[in-house]
Amino acid sequence: MSTAIVFTEAYYFFTVAIMWLLHVGFMTYEAGVSRRKNIMSTAMKNIMTIAVVTPTFYYLGWYVYFCMQEGLKFTVSADGASPAGLTGLYFCGDGYGLAWDGSAGPHLGDNITGVFWAAFVLFSWTTGSIMSGAVIERIRISAYLWLTALMGGLVWVVAAAWGWSYGGWLGVHFGYHDFAASMVVHGVAGIFALGVLYNLGPRIGRYDSNGGTRAFQPHNLHLTLMGLMIIFTAFYAFYAACLAITADTTPGWANIYFNPATLSAITYTITMGFAGGFAGGYIFSKGDPFWTISGGLAGVVAVSAGADIYSPNLVLILAFFSAGACYYIGGWLESKARVDDAVGAVSVHGFMGMWGALAVGIFAAGYPTGPAGVETSFLGQLVGVTAIFALSFVTGYVASWILKKLNLLRVPPEVEVEGLDMAEFETDFYPEFGRADEPITHADGSRESAAATLRAELAANR
Amino acid sequence: MNSFPFDSWEQGVELAGPYFTWAEGPVFGAGPSVVLAILGIAVSVISALLVTVREDKLLNHAADRLADKYGSED
């Protein structure tokens, strides 16, 4: 076995290990945002994401990734060539990706499939974790798990097969370029979550009868900030895992479309992206801690699609203004569209993911992308964003609608007001502090104990 | 039962093939590996169903218990 192969194996292994921190971060972040009565039910969702998405991807997603690159149908070919005539890196047709194939386990001639598969699994968990935060404090854990299995094991995989693969139709025919998955991970998860939120509805007490928006107080904002900083650390590994190693050809690395790239280029992008995003988040939100740090994430999501080709100067500027746009879109979704997204995931991941993919068509038009070398264009990026938006929103909306009709989507209202932890676990996870008053901020800025408001809203809901 | 697919590790290295449990032979579409996969899928699906049923019972129980508390003050 060549040194290059063993290096590749080790490289992906360590990206996977570091990407685990994404999920440490998401769990910490969401637990901090939740009210103290919902901490453990929030965290449990993140833990169980791994339990359900991993087998779904192993048994279904991995095969789908290789065999749905031409559209909504499976395109299995006996000679290993894709319908577009691609060979070599097109695997569908010989059983590759199936759970009973020789590549799906220990193999003395295949060091790479397992670590490459695991990197994809970590991306799958990430889509689930992105949705997880949006729906906290009223969704059933089991409903979330069914939805995240669907998205993490299938929906994002189809998007990746189309727009984030060697033979995907978006790259082959439209030059669609989405290096670090602005749309195929972040956009998919944010838009799928939007479809779910329409059926799930807002938390009890979130909106008053006059159309005003009330704010709940995160139980530990510092925990939220720390969770996001952990996520940012793992983002470097996420970016690194988006590269393919081509050690025997200059420059030694390629993007997912097998066009030349470098690790150095993406390191510039992610670092400058965080800087611009934090600055933009702080300036536009007037120093709000939540939106300052979310601005960093929004900035990086917005530059991820072009991370392998952007100038660092452009990255700084794009991230700065994207963070600002994210702040205003988040506010509009919350107060005007009345979408109760507890962590701003629809704005940060969904809208910035779409914008990030479209931005490549504006700022990096003309770059040849994919095996056919089709020039990247705004129209090609728009086709990709539109197709993936439809895929994500429709599946999220329909799946959550079915769960709603089965009365399996949302917890009973009494449980929501009392707190999910007491129902799910029958214990208080901060027993030494007793049940302190839960604050709520009304639309006019006044603040009081939430108890009376929540009881009144509960009665009105009956 | 000996499930080792090679005569020796030397032969395995030479053949450069799969060596996980019951992976020997052409396994596409048939064989013990398919049975293991089906069992794995079954465990995953049944687990998800059990989580759903258990949570439904817990939530309904809690809702019944809390109905008096919140209902009495309406």
PDB file of C-alpha atoms in Angstrom, chain B:
ATOM      1  CA  MET B   1     -17.715 -22.142  13.372  1.00  0.00           C
ATOM      2  CA  ASN B   2     -14.651 -20.772  11.608  1.00  0.00           C
ATOM      3  CA  SER B   3     -15.637 -17.579   9.799  1.00  0.00           C
ATOM      4  CA  PHE B   4     -12.104 -16.549   8.765  1.00  0.00           C
ATOM      5  CA  PRO B   5     -12.381 -16.100   4.983  1.00  0.00           C
ATOM      6  CA  PHE B   6      -8.757 -16.888   4.093  1.00  0.00           C
ATOM      7  CA  ASP B   7      -6.368 -19.798   4.624  1.00  0.00           C
ATOM      8  CA  SER B   8      -3.917 -17.376   6.208  1.00  0.00           C
ATOM      9  CA  TRP B   9      -3.316 -13.635   6.593  1.00  0.00           C
ATOM     10  CA  GLU B  10      -0.655 -13.918   3.902  1.00  0.00           C
ATOM     11  CA  GLN B  11      -3.269 -15.195   1.473  1.00  0.00           C
ATOM     12  CA  GLY B  12      -5.650 -12.436   2.558  1.00  0.00           C
ATOM     13  CA  VAL B  13      -3.083  -9.739   1.879  1.00  0.00           C
ATOM     14  CA  GLU B  14      -2.375 -11.266  -1.508  1.00  0.00           C
ATOM     15  CA  LEU B  15      -6.071 -11.417  -2.427  1.00  0.00           C
ATOM     16  CA  ALA B  16      -6.611  -7.884  -1.014  1.00  0.00           C
ATOM     17  CA  GLY B  17     -10.295  -8.566  -0.383  1.00  0.00           C
ATOM     18  CA  PRO B  18     -12.890  -8.077   2.349  1.00  0.00           C
ATOM     19  CA  TYR B  19     -12.367  -9.970   5.594  1.00  0.00           C
ATOM     20  CA  PHE B  20     -15.265  -8.928   7.837  1.00  0.00           C
ATOM     21  CA  THR B  21     -17.786 -11.331   9.282  1.00  0.00           C
ATOM     22  CA  TRP B  22     -19.255 -13.656   6.646  1.00  0.00           C
ATOM     23  CA  ALA B  23     -18.055 -11.447   3.798  1.00  0.00           C
ATOM     24  CA  GLU B  24     -16.563 -14.210   1.710  1.00  0.00           C
ATOM     25  CA  GLY B  25     -17.553 -14.833  -1.855  1.00  0.00           C
ATOM     26  CA  PRO B  26     -19.576 -12.735  -4.273  1.00  0.00           C
ATOM     27  CA  VAL B  27     -22.009 -11.155  -1.857  1.00  0.00           C
ATOM     28  CA  PHE B  28     -23.941  -8.827  -4.134  1.00  0.00           C
ATOM     29  CA  GLY B  29     -27.621  -9.614  -3.677  1.00  0.00           C
ATOM     30  CA  ALA B  30     -27.243 -12.864  -1.778  1.00  0.00           C
ATOM     31  CA  GLY B  31     -25.430 -14.595   1.060  1.00  0.00           C
ATOM     32  CA  PRO B  32     -24.991 -14.238   4.804  1.00  0.00           C
ATOM     33  CA  SER B  33     -23.898 -10.607   4.518  1.00  0.00           C
ATOM     34  CA  VAL B  34     -27.350  -9.742   3.200  1.00  0.00           C
ATOM     35  CA  VAL B  35     -28.948 -11.510   6.158  1.00  0.00           C
ATOM     36  CA  LEU B  36     -26.763  -9.501   8.547  1.00  0.00           C
ATOM     37  CA  ALA B  37     -27.737  -6.294   6.765  1.00  0.00           C
ATOM     38  CA  ILE B  38     -31.435  -7.126   7.011  1.00  0.00           C
ATOM     39  CA  LEU B  39     -31.054  -7.846  10.723  1.00  0.00           C
ATOM     40  CA  GLY B  40     -29.224  -4.550  11.190  1.00  0.00           C
ATOM     41  CA  ILE B  41     -32.007  -2.675   9.403  1.00  0.00           C
ATOM     42  CA  ALA B  42     -34.596  -4.465  11.517  1.00  0.00           C
ATOM     43  CA  VAL B  43     -32.839  -3.502  14.755  1.00  0.00           C
ATOM     44  CA  SER B  44     -32.687   0.131  13.623  1.00  0.00           C
ATOM     45  CA  VAL B  45     -36.342   0.343  12.609  1.00  0.00           C
ATOM     46  CA  ILE B  46     -37.628  -1.493  15.685  1.00  0.00           C
ATOM     47  CA  SER B  47     -35.536   0.773  17.926  1.00  0.00           C
ATOM     48  CA  ALA B  48     -37.062   3.852  16.324  1.00  0.00           C
ATOM     49  CA  LEU B  49     -40.566   2.446  16.764  1.00  0.00           C
ATOM     50  CA  LEU B  50     -39.878   1.622  20.419  1.00  0.00           C
ATOM     51  CA  VAL B  51     -38.591   5.133  21.075  1.00  0.00           C
ATOM     52  CA  THR B  52     -41.758   6.530  19.489  1.00  0.00           C
ATOM     53  CA  VAL B  53     -44.137   4.321  21.471  1.00  0.00           C
ATOM     54  CA  ARG B  54     -42.302   4.844  24.759  1.00  0.00           C
ATOM     55  CA  GLU B  55     -42.263   8.609  24.367  1.00  0.00           C
ATOM     56  CA  ASP B  56     -45.935   8.679  23.418  1.00  0.00           C
ATOM     57  CA  LYS B  57     -46.823   6.835  26.628  1.00  0.00           C
ATOM     58  CA  LEU B  58     -44.634   9.122  28.739  1.00  0.00           C
ATOM     59  CA  LEU B  59     -46.118  12.279  27.243  1.00  0.00           C
ATOM     60  CA  ASN B  60     -49.707  11.108  27.519  1.00  0.00           C
ATOM     61  CA  HIS B  61     -49.126  10.104  31.127  1.00  0.00           C
ATOM     62  CA  ALA B  62     -47.594  13.494  31.886  1.00  0.00           C
ATOM     63  CA  ALA B  63     -50.412  15.323  30.095  1.00  0.00           C
ATOM     64  CA  ASP B  64     -53.005  13.469  32.165  1.00  0.00           C
ATOM     65  CA  ARG B  65     -51.118  14.264  35.351  1.00  0.00           C
ATOM     66  CA  LEU B  66     -50.802  17.950  34.437  1.00  0.00           C
ATOM     67  CA  ALA B  67     -54.363  18.422  33.190  1.00  0.00           C
ATOM     68  CA  ASP B  68     -55.657  19.117  36.683  1.00  0.00           C
ATOM     69  CA  LYS B  69     -52.858  21.517  37.515  1.00  0.00           C
ATOM     70  CA  TYR B  70     -53.347  23.679  34.449  1.00  0.00           C
ATOM     71  CA  GLY B  71     -57.021  22.988  33.877  1.00  0.00           C
ATOM     72  CA  SER B  72     -58.081  24.092  37.370  1.00  0.00           C
ATOM     73  CA  GLU B  73     -56.708  27.603  36.867  1.00  0.00           C
ATOM     74  CA  ASP B  74     -58.224  28.241  33.451  1.00  0.00           C
TER      75      ASP B  74
END
